[in-house]
Short mmCIF file of C-alpha atoms and ligand atoms in Angstrom, two decimals:
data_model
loop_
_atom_site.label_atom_id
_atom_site.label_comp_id
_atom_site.label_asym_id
_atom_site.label_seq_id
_atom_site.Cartn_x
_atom_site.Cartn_y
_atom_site.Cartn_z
CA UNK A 1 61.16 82.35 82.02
CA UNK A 2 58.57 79.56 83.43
CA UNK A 3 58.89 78.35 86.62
CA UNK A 4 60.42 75.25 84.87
CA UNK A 5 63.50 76.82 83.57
CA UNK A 6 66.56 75.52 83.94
CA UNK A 7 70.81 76.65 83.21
CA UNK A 8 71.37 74.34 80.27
CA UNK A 9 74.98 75.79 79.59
CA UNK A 10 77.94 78.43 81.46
CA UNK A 11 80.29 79.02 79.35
CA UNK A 12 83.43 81.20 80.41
CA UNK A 13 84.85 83.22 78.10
CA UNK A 14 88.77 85.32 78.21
CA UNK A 15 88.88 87.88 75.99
CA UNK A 16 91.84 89.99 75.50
CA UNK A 17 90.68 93.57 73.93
CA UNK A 18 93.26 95.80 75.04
CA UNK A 19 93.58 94.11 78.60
CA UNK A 20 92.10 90.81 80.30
CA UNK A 21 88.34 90.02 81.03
CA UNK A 22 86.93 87.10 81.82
CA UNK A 23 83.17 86.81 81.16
CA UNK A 24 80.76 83.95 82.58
CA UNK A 25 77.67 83.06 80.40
CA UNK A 26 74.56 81.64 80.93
CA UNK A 27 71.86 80.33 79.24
CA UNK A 28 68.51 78.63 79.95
CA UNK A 29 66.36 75.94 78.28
CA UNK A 30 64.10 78.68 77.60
CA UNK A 31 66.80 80.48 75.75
CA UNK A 32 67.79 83.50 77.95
CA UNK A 33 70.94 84.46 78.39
CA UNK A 34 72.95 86.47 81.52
CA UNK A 35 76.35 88.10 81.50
CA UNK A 36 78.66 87.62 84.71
CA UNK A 37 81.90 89.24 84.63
CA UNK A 38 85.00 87.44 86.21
CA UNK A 39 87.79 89.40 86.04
CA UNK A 40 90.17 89.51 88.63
CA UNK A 41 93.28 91.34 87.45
CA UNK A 42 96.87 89.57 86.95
CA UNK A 43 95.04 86.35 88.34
CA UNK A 44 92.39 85.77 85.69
CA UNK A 45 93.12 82.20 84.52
CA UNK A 46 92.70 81.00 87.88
CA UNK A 47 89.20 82.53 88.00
CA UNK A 48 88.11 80.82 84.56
CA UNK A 49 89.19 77.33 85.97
CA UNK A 50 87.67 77.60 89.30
CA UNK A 51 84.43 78.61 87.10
CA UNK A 52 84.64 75.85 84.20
CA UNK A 53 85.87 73.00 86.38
CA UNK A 54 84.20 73.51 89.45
CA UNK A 55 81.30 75.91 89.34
CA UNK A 56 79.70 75.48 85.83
CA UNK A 57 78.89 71.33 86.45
CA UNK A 58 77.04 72.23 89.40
CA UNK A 59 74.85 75.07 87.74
CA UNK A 60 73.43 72.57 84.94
CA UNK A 61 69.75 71.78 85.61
CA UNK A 62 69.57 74.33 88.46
CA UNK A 63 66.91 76.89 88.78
CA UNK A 64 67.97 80.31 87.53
CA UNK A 65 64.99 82.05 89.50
CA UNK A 66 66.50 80.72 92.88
CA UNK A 67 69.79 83.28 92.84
CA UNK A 68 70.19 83.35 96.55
CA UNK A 69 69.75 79.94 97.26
CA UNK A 70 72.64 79.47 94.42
CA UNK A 71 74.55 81.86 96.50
CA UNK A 72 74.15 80.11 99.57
CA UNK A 73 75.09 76.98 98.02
CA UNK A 74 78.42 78.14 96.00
CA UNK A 75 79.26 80.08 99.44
CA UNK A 76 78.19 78.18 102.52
CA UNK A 77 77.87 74.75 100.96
CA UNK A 78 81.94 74.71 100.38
CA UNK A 79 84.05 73.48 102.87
CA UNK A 80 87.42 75.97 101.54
CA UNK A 81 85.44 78.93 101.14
CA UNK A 82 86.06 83.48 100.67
CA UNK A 83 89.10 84.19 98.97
CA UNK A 84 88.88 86.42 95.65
CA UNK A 85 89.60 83.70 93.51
CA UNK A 86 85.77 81.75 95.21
CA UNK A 87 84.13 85.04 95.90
CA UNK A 88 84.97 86.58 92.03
CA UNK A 89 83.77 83.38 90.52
CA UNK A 90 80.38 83.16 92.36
CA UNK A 91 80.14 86.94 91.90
CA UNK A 92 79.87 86.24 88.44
CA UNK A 93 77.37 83.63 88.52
CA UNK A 94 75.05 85.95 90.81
CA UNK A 95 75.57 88.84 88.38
CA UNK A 96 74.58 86.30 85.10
CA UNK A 97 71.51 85.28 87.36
CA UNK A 98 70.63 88.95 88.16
CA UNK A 99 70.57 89.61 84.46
CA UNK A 100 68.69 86.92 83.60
CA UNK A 101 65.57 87.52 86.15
CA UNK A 102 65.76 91.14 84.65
CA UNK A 103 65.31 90.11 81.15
CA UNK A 104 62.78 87.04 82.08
CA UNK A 105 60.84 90.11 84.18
CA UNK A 106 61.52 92.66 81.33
CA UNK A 107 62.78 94.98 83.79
CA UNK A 108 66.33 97.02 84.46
CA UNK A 109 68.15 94.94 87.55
CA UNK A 110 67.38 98.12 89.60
CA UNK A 111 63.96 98.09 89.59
CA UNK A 112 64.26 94.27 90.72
CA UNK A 113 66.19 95.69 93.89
CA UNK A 114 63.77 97.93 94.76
CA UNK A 115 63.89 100.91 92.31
CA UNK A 116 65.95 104.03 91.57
CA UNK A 117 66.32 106.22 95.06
CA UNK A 118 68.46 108.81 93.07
CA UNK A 119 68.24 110.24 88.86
CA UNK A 120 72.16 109.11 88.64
CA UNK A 121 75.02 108.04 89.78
CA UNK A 122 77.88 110.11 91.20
CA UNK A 123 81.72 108.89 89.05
CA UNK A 124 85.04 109.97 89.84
CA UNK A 125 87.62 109.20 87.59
CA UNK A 126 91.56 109.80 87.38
CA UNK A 127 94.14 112.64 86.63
CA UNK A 128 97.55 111.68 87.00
CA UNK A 129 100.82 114.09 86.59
CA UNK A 130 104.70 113.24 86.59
CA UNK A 131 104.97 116.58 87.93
CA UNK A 132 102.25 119.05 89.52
CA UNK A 133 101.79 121.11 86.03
CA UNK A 134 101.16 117.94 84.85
CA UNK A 135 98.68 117.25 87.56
CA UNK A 136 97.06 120.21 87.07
CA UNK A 137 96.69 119.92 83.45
CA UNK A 138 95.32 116.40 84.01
CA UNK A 139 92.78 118.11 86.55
CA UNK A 140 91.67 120.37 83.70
CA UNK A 141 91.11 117.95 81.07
CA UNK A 142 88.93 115.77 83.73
CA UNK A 143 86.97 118.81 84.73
CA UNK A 144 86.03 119.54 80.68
CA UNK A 145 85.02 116.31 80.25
CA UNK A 146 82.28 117.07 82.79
CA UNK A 147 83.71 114.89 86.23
CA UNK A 148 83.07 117.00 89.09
CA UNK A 149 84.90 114.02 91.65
CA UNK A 150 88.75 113.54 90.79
CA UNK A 151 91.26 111.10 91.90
CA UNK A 152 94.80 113.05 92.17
CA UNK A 153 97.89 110.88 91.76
CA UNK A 154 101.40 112.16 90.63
CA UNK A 155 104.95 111.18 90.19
CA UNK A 156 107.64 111.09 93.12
CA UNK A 157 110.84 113.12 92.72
CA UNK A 158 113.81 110.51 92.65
CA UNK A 159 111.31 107.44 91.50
CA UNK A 160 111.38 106.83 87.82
CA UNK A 161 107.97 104.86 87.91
CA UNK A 162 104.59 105.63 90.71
CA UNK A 163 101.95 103.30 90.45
CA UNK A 164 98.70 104.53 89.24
CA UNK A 165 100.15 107.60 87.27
CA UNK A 166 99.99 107.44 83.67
CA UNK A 167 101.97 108.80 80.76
CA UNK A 168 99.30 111.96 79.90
CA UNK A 169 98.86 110.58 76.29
CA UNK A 170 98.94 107.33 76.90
CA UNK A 171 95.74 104.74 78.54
CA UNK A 172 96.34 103.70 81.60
CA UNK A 173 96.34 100.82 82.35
CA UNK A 174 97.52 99.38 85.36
CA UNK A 175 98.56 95.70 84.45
CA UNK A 176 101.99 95.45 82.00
CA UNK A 177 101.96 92.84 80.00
CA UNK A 178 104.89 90.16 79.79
CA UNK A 179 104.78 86.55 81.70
CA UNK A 180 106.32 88.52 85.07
CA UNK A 181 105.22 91.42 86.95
CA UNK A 182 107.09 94.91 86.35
CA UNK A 183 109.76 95.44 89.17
CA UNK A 184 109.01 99.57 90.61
CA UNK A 185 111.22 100.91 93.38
CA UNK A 186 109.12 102.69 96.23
CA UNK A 187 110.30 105.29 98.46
CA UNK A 188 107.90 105.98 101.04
CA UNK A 189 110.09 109.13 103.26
CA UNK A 190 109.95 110.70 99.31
CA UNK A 191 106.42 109.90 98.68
CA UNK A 192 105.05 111.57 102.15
CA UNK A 193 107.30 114.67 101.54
CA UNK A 194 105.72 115.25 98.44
CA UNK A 195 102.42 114.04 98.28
CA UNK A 196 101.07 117.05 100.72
CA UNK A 197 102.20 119.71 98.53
CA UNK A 198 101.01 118.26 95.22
CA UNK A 199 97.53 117.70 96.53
CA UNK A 200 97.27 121.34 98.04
CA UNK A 201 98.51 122.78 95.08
CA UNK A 202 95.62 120.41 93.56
CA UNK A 203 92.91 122.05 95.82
CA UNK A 204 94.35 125.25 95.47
CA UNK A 205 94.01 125.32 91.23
CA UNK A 206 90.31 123.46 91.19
CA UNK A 207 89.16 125.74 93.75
CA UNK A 208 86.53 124.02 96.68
CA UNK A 209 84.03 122.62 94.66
CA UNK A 210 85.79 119.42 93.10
CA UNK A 211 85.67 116.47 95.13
CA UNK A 212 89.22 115.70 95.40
CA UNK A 213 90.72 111.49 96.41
CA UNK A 214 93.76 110.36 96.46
CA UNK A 215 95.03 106.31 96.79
CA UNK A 216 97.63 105.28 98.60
CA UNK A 217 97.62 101.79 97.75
CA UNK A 218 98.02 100.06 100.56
CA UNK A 219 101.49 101.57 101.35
CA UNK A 220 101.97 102.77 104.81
CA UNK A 221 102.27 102.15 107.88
CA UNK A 222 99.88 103.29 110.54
CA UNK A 223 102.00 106.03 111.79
CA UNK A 224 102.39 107.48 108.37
CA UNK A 225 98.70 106.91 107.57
CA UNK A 226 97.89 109.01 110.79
CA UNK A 227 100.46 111.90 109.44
CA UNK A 228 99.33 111.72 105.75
CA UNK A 229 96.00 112.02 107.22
CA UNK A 230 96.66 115.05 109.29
CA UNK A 231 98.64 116.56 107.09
CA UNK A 232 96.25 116.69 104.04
CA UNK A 233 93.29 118.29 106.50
CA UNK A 234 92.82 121.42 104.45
CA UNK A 235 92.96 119.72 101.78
CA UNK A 236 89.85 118.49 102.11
CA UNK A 237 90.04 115.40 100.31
CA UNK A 238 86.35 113.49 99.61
CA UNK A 239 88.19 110.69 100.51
CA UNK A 240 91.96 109.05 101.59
CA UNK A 241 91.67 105.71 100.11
CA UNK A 242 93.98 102.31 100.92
CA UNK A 243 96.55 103.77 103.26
CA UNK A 244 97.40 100.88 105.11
CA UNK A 245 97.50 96.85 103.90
CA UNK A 246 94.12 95.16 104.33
CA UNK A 247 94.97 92.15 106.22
CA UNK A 248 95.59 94.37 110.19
CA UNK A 249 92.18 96.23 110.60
CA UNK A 250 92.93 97.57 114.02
CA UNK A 251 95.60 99.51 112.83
CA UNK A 252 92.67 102.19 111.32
CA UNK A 253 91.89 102.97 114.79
CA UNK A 254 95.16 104.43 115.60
CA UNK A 255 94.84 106.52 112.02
CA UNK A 256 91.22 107.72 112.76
CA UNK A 257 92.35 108.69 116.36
CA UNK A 258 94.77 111.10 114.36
CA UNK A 259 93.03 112.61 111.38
CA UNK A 260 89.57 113.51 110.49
CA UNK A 261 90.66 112.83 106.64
CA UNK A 262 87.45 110.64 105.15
CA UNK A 263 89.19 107.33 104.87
CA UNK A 264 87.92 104.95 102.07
CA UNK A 265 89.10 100.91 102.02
CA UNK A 266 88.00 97.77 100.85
CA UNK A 267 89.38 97.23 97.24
CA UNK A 268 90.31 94.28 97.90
CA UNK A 269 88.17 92.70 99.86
CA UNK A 270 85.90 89.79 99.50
CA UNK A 271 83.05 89.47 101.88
CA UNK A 272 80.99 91.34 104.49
CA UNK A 273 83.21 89.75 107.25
CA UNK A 274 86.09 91.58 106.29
CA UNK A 275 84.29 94.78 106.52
CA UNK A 276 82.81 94.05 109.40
CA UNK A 277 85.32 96.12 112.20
CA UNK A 278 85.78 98.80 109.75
CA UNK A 279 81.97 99.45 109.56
CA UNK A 280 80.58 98.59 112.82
CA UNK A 281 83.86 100.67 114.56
CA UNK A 282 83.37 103.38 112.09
CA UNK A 283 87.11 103.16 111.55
CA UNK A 284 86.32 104.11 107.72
CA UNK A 285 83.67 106.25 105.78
CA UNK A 286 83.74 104.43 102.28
CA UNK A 287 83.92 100.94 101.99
CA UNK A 288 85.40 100.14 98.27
CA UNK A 289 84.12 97.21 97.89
CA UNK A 290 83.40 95.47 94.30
CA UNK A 291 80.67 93.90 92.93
CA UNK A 292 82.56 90.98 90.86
CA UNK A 293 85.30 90.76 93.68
CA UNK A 294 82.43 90.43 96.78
CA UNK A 295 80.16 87.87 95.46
CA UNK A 296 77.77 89.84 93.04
CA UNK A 297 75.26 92.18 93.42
CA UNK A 298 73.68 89.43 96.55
CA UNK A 299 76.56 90.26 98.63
CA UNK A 300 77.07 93.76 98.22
CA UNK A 301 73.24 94.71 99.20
CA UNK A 302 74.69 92.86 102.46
CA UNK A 303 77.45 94.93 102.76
CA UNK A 304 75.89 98.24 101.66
CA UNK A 305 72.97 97.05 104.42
CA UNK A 306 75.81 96.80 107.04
CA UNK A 307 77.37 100.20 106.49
CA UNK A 308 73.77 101.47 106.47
CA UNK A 309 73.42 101.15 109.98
CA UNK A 310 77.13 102.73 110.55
CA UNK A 311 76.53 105.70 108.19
CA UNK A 312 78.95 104.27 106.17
CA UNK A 313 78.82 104.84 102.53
CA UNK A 314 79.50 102.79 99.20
CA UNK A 315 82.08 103.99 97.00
CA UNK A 316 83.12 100.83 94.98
CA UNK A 317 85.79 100.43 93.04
CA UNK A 318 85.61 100.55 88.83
CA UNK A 319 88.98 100.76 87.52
CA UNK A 320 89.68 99.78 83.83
CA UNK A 321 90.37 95.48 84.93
CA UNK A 322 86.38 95.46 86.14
CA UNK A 323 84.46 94.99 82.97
CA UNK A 324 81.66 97.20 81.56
CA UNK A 325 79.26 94.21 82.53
CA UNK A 326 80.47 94.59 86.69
CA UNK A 327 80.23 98.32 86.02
CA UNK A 328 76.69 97.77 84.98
CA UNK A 329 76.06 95.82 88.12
CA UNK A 330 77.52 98.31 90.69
CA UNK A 331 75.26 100.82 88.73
CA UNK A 332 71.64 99.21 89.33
CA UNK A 333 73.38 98.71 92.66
CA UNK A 334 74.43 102.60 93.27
CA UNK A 335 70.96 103.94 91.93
CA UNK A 336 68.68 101.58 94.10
CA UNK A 337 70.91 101.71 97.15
CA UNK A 338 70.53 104.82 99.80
CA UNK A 339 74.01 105.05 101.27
CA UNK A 340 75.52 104.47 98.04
CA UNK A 341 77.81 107.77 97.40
CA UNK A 342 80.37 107.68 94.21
CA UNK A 343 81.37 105.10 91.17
CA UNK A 344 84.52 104.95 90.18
CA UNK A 345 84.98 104.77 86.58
CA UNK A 346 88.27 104.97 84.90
CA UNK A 347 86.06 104.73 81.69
CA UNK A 348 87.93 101.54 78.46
CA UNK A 349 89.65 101.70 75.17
CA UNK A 350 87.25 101.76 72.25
CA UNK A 351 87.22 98.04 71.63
CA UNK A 352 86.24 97.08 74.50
CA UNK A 353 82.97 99.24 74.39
CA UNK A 354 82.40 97.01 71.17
CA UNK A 355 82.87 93.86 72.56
CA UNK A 356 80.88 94.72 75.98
CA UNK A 357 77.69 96.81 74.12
CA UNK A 358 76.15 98.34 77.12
CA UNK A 359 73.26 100.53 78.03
CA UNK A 360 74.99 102.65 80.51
CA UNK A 361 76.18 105.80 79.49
CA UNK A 362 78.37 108.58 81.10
CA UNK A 363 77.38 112.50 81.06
CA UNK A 364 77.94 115.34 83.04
CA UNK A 365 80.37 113.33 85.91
CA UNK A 366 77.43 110.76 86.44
CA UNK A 367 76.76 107.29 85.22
CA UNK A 368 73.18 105.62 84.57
CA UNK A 369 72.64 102.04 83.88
CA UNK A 370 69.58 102.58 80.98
CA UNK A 371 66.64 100.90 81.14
CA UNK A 372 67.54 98.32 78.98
CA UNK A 373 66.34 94.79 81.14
CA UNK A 374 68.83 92.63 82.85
CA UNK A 375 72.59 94.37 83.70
CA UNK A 376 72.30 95.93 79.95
CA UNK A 377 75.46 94.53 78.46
CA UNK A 378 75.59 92.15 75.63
CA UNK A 379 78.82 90.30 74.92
CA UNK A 380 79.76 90.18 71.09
CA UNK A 381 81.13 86.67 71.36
CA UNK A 382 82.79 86.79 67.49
CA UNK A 383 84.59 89.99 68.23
CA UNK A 384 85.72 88.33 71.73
CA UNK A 385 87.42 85.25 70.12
CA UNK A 386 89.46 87.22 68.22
CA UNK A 387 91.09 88.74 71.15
CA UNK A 388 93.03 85.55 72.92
CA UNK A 389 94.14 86.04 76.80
CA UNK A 390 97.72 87.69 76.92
CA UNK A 391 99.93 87.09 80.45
CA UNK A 392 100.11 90.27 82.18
CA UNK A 393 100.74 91.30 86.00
CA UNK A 394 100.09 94.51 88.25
CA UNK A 395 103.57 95.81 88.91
CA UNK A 396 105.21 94.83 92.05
CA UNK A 397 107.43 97.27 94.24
CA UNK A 398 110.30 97.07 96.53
CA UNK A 399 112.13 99.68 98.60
CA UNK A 400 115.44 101.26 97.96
CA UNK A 401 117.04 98.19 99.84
CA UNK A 402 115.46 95.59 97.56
CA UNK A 403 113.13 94.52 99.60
CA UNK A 404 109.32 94.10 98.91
CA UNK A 405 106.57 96.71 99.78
CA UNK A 406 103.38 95.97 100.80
CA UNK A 407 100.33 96.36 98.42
O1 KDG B 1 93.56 95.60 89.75
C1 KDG B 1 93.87 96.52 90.72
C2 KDG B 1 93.80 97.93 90.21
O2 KDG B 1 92.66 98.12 89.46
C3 KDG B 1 93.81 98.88 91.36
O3 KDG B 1 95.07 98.92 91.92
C4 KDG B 1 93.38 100.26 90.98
O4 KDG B 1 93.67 101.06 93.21
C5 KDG B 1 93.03 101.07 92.19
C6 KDG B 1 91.85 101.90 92.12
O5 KDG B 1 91.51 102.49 93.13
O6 KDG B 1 91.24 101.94 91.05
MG1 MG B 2 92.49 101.91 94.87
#
């Protein structure tokens, strides 16, 4: 790439290979090409138009070189600004412009941010159970396929669906497809009288050494955050993750006041600003926060730089609905980033590791992003098309009395 390159083209692409991605391309005069990913789950359509009507004119005849100043402009230089739908779209373009200055430089992204402070990358993944055998069994089959760091869901007695547990032969996959989200019924009193037992009887079979979380997806109230918290002390969990909704931040103080349980938050999040009291009180010790859904790789070196100076660490979010190209990303992210601590990686369906062809690879519980320059993912566009977008929604959940739960 000469200094007088230029984006000739951004292209957005929705592929359907199993589940939703959508993928933002783009190319220069001189004929390189980067790989964004733009997938924000149940909401992905929106996230392609804000990119092809609103984003990609602007980005024609810019300088790829300049990806902060792009940034800047696609954040500060917009009057209705944050939001996922704004910050996943620009984290796309930043990740595209990230892989292109690796391949114009012939260099892995992670040696552009400084280079490797660690060999690999720490991964949890998932073992879900209707029942504790179940659980357990789960456990086992995570632990021979090498992941020392597992995330412990299981069923409720008396609730015929739990979000985030899985049928044990089945994917999971936490969007249903259909043109309306699945209707759950949630019974928190049920969930907090089991979930103790389950997850002792968790540490108790995998012994000290696994690194046990568990997600409570935004659920609870602060009260029953603080008594979850408590009551899961010996435990020892590696983290507690989501226990309250995002939007009242204060509410974490009453929780940390009450349990010394590692708390981990931020899924959902967008920016550095709504981070901010959770790091700089030290109300949380993992901050969740995702590289498409935070504006790119840009913006989380700004968070991760934050939580630095709070000995707060980076544990961001990788479920199945962030593509293999933002896995990349959070990759050359975790290995040239100090107070980076785990990836989660909920690992994809064998066609989608043929339409995203990607250096990274997965052994022993870590992840590595190769060496290959750029992100390391290549899009096959052909197989792609052939997948069109399909409607489908993250389940929503209501209590016994009808009405809604939080997320
Ligand atoms: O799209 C949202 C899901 O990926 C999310 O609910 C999964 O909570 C989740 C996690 O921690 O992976
Ligand atoms: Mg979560």
């Amino acid at each position: 790439m000469s200094k007088h390159d230029t984006i000739v083209s951004a292209d957005v692409i929705v592929t359907s290979p199993g589940r939703n991605f959508v993928t933002l391309k783009i190319t220069t005069a001189e004929g390189l090409v980067g790989w964004g990913d733009a997938t924000l789950n149940g909401r992905e359509l929106a996230v392609a138009s804000y990119l092809r009507d609103h984003v990609a004119p602007l980005l024609i005849g810019r300088d790829p070189a300049r990806i902060e100043d792009t940034w800047q402009y696609l954040y500060r230089g917009v009057y209705w600004r944050r939001g996922p739908v704004t910050m996943t779209s620009i984290g796309a373009v930043d990740l595209a412009l990230w892989d292109i200055k690796g391949k114009a430089t012939d260099q892995p992204v992670y040696q552009l941010l400084g280079g490797a402070v660690r060999d690999r990358v720490l991964t949890y993944t998932h073992a879900t159970g209707w029942d504790v055998p179940q659980l357990l069994d789960s456990l086992d089959a995570q632990r021979e396929r090498g992941f020392q760091a597992i995330r412990a869901q299981t069923g409720v007695p008396g609730l015929d669906i739990v979000y985030g547990v899985g049928s044990p032969d089945a994917g999971y996959e936490p969007a249903g497809r259909g043109a309306a989200p699945v209707e759950e019924v949630w019974d928190t009193a049920a969930y907090l009288r089991h979930a103790p037992g389950a997850l002792a009887a968790a540490r108790e079979h995998v012994g000290p050494e696994v690194k046990l979380l568990h997600d409570a997806h935004h659920r609870l109230t602060p009260n029953e955050a603080a008594r979850l918290g408590r009551a899961l002390e010996d435990v020892d969990l590696f983290w507690l993750e989501d226990v309250t909704p995002a939007e009242n931040q204060e509410v974490l103080r009453h929780v940390r006041r009450h349990t010394t349980t590692p708390l981990a938050i931020g899924e959902v999040f967008n920016t550095v600003w709504e981070c901010q009291t959770l790091i700089t009180e030290q109300l949380i010790d993992y901050v969740r926060t995702c590289v498409t859904h935070a504006g790119g790789i840009s913006h989380l070196r700004r968070i991760a730089a934050l939580a630095e100076v709070w000995q707060v660490k980076l544990g961001p979010h990788g479920p199945s609905d962030v593509s293999p190209v933002a896995l990349a990303a959070s990759l050359h992210v975790g290995l040239s980033t100090p107070n980076f601590a785990i990836q989660e990686y909920m690992g994809y369906e064998p066609l989608v590791h043929e339409v995203f062809r990607h250096d990274w690879s997965y052994a022993d519980g870590h992840l590595h992003p190769g060496d290959a320059p750029g992100l390391g993912v290549e899009v096959d566009e052909a197989l792609a098309a052939r997948y069109p977008y399909e409607p489908a929604y993250l389940p929503v959940a209501r209590r016994r009395d009808g009405s809604m739960t939080d997320w």
